[in-house]
Short mmCIF file of C-alpha atoms in Angstrom, two decimals:
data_model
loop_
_atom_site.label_atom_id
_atom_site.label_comp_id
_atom_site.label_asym_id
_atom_site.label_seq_id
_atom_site.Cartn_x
_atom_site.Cartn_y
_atom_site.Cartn_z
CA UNK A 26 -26.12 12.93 -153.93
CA UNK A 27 -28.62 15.79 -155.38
CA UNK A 28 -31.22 12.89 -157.39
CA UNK A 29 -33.85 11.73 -155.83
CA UNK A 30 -34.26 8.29 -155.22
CA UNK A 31 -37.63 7.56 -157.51
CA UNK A 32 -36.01 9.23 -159.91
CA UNK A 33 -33.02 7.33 -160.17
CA UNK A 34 -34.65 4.43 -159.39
CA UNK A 35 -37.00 5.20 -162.63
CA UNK A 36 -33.82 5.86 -164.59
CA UNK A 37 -32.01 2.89 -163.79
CA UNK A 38 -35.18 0.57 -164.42
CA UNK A 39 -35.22 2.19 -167.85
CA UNK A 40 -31.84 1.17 -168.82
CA UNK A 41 -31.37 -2.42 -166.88
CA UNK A 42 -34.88 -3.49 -167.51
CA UNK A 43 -36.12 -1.84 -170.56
CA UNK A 44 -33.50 -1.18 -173.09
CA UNK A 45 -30.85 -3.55 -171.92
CA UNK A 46 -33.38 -6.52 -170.45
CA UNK A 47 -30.34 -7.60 -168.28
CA UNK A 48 -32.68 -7.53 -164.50
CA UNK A 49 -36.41 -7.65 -163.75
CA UNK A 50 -38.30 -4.56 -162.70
CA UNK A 51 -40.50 -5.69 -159.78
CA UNK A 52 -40.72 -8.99 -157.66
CA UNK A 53 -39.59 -10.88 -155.12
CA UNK A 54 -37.68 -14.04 -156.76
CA UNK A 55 -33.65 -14.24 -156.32
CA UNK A 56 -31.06 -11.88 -155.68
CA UNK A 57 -31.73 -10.28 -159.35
CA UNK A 58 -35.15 -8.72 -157.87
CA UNK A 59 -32.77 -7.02 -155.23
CA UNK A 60 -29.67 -5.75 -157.28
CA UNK A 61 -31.86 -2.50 -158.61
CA UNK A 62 -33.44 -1.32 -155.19
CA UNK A 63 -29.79 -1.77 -153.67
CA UNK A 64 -28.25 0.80 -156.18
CA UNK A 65 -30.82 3.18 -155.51
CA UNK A 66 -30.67 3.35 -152.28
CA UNK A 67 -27.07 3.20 -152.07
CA UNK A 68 -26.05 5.04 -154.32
CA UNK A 69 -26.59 8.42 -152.50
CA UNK A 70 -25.51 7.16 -149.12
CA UNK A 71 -22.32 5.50 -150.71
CA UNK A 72 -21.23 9.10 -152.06
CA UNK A 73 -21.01 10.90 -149.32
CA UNK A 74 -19.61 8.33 -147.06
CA UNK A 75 -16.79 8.14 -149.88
CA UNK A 76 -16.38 12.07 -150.06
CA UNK A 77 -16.08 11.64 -146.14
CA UNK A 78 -13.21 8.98 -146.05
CA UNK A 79 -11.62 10.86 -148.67
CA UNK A 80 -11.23 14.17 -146.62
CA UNK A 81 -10.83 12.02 -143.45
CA UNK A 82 -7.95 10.16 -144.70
CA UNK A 83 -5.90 13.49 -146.48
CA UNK A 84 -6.51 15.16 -142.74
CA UNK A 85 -4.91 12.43 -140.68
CA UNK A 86 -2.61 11.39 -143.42
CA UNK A 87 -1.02 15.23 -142.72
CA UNK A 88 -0.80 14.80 -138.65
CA UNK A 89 2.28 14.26 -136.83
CA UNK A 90 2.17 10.24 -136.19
CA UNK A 91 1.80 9.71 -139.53
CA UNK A 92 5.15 11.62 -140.46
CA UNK A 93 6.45 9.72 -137.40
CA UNK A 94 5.85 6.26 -138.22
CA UNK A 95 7.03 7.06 -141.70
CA UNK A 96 10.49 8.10 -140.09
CA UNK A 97 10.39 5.00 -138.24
CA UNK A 98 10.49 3.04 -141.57
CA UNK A 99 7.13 1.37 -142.27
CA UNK A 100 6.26 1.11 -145.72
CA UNK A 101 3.50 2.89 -146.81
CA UNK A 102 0.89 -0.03 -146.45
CA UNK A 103 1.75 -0.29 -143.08
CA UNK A 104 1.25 3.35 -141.94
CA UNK A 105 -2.30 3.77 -143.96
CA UNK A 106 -3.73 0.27 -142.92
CA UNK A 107 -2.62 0.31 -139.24
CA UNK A 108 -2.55 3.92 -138.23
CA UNK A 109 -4.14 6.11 -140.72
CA UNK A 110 -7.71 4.15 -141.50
CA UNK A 111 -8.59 3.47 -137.78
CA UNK A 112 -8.20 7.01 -136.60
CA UNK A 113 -9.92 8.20 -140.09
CA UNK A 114 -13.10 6.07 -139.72
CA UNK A 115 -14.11 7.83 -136.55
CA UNK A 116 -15.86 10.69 -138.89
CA UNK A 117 -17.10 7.74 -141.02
CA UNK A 118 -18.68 5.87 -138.75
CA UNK A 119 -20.76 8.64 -137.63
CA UNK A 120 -21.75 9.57 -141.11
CA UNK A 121 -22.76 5.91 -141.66
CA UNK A 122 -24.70 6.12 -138.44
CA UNK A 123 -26.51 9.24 -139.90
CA UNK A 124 -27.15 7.61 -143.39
CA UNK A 125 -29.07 4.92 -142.10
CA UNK A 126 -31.76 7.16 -140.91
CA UNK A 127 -32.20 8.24 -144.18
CA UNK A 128 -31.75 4.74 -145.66
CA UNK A 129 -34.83 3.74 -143.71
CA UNK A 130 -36.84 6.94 -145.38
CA UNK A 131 -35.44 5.78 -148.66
CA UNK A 132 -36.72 2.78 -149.12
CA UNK A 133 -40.27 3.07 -148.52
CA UNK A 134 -40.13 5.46 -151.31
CA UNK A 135 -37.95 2.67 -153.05
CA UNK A 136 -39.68 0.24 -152.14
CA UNK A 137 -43.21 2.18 -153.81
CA UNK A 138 -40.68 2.29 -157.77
CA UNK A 139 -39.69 -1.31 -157.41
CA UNK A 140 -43.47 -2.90 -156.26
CA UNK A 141 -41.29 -4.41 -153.40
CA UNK A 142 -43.78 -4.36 -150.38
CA UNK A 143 -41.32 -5.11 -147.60
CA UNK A 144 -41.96 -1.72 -145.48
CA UNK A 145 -45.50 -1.50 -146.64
CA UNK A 146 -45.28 -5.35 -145.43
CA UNK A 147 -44.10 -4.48 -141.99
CA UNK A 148 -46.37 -2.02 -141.26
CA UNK A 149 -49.35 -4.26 -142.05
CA UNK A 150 -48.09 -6.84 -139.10
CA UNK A 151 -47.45 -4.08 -137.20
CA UNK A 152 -51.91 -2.94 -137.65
CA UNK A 153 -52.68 -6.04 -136.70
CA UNK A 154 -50.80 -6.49 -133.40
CA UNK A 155 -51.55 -3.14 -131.93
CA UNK A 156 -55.19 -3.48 -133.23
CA UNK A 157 -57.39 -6.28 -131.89
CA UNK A 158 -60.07 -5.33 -134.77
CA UNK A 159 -57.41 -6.06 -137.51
CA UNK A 160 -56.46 -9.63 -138.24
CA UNK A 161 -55.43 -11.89 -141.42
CA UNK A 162 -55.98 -15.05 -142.24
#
């Protein structure tokens, strides 16, 4: 949650590019070029929306409908999948919604480690339509 996303992004280069030589470190081929800038960028995001549905889950799992539907009989499954998750991904959702504000600020950074000018790409297009002076061939 703490590491900074160049950082880990160095860090994990190091070991799945370098020393183990199992993915490339920059380009734009296949889904191998891809699996890198994912996990840093989601690996942040991914902890604390799991550290959220964790304390989501143990609150509703203690509220009254759950004990309720339990003394009506349905197994476990039943009472997690149909009443417990959909009232504890109400808190999740809105961390998700959060995260992706800060996924977006990620990956130009990301994006900078890996050499992968998608962002830097966008914003390029972006020059030339709002400025008649700018154009490519």
């Amino acid at each position: 949650v703490c590491t900074p996303s160049f950082w880990l992004g160095l860090m994990l280069m190091l070991l799945f590019a370098v020393k183990l030589d199992l993915l490339p470190t920059t380009g734009r081929g296949g889904w191998e070029n891809l699996v890198l800038p994912a996990v840093t960028l989601g690996a942040g995001a991914a902890a604390i929306i799991a550290r959220v549905t964790r304390s989501s889950m143990l609150e509703v799992l203690g509220t009254d409908y759950i004990r309720t539907a339990h003394a009506k009989g349905l197994t476990e499954r039943a009472v997690v999948l149909r009443h417990a998750v959909k009232n504890a991904l109400i808190p999740v959702i809105t961390v998700i919604g959060l995260e992706f504000g800060y996924l977006l600020a990620g990956a130009v950074v990301t994006e900078t480690v890996f050499a992968y000018p998608l962002v830097n790409l966008v914003v390029d297009v972006l020059y030339a339509s709002f400025d008649p002076r700018i154009s490519y061939e």
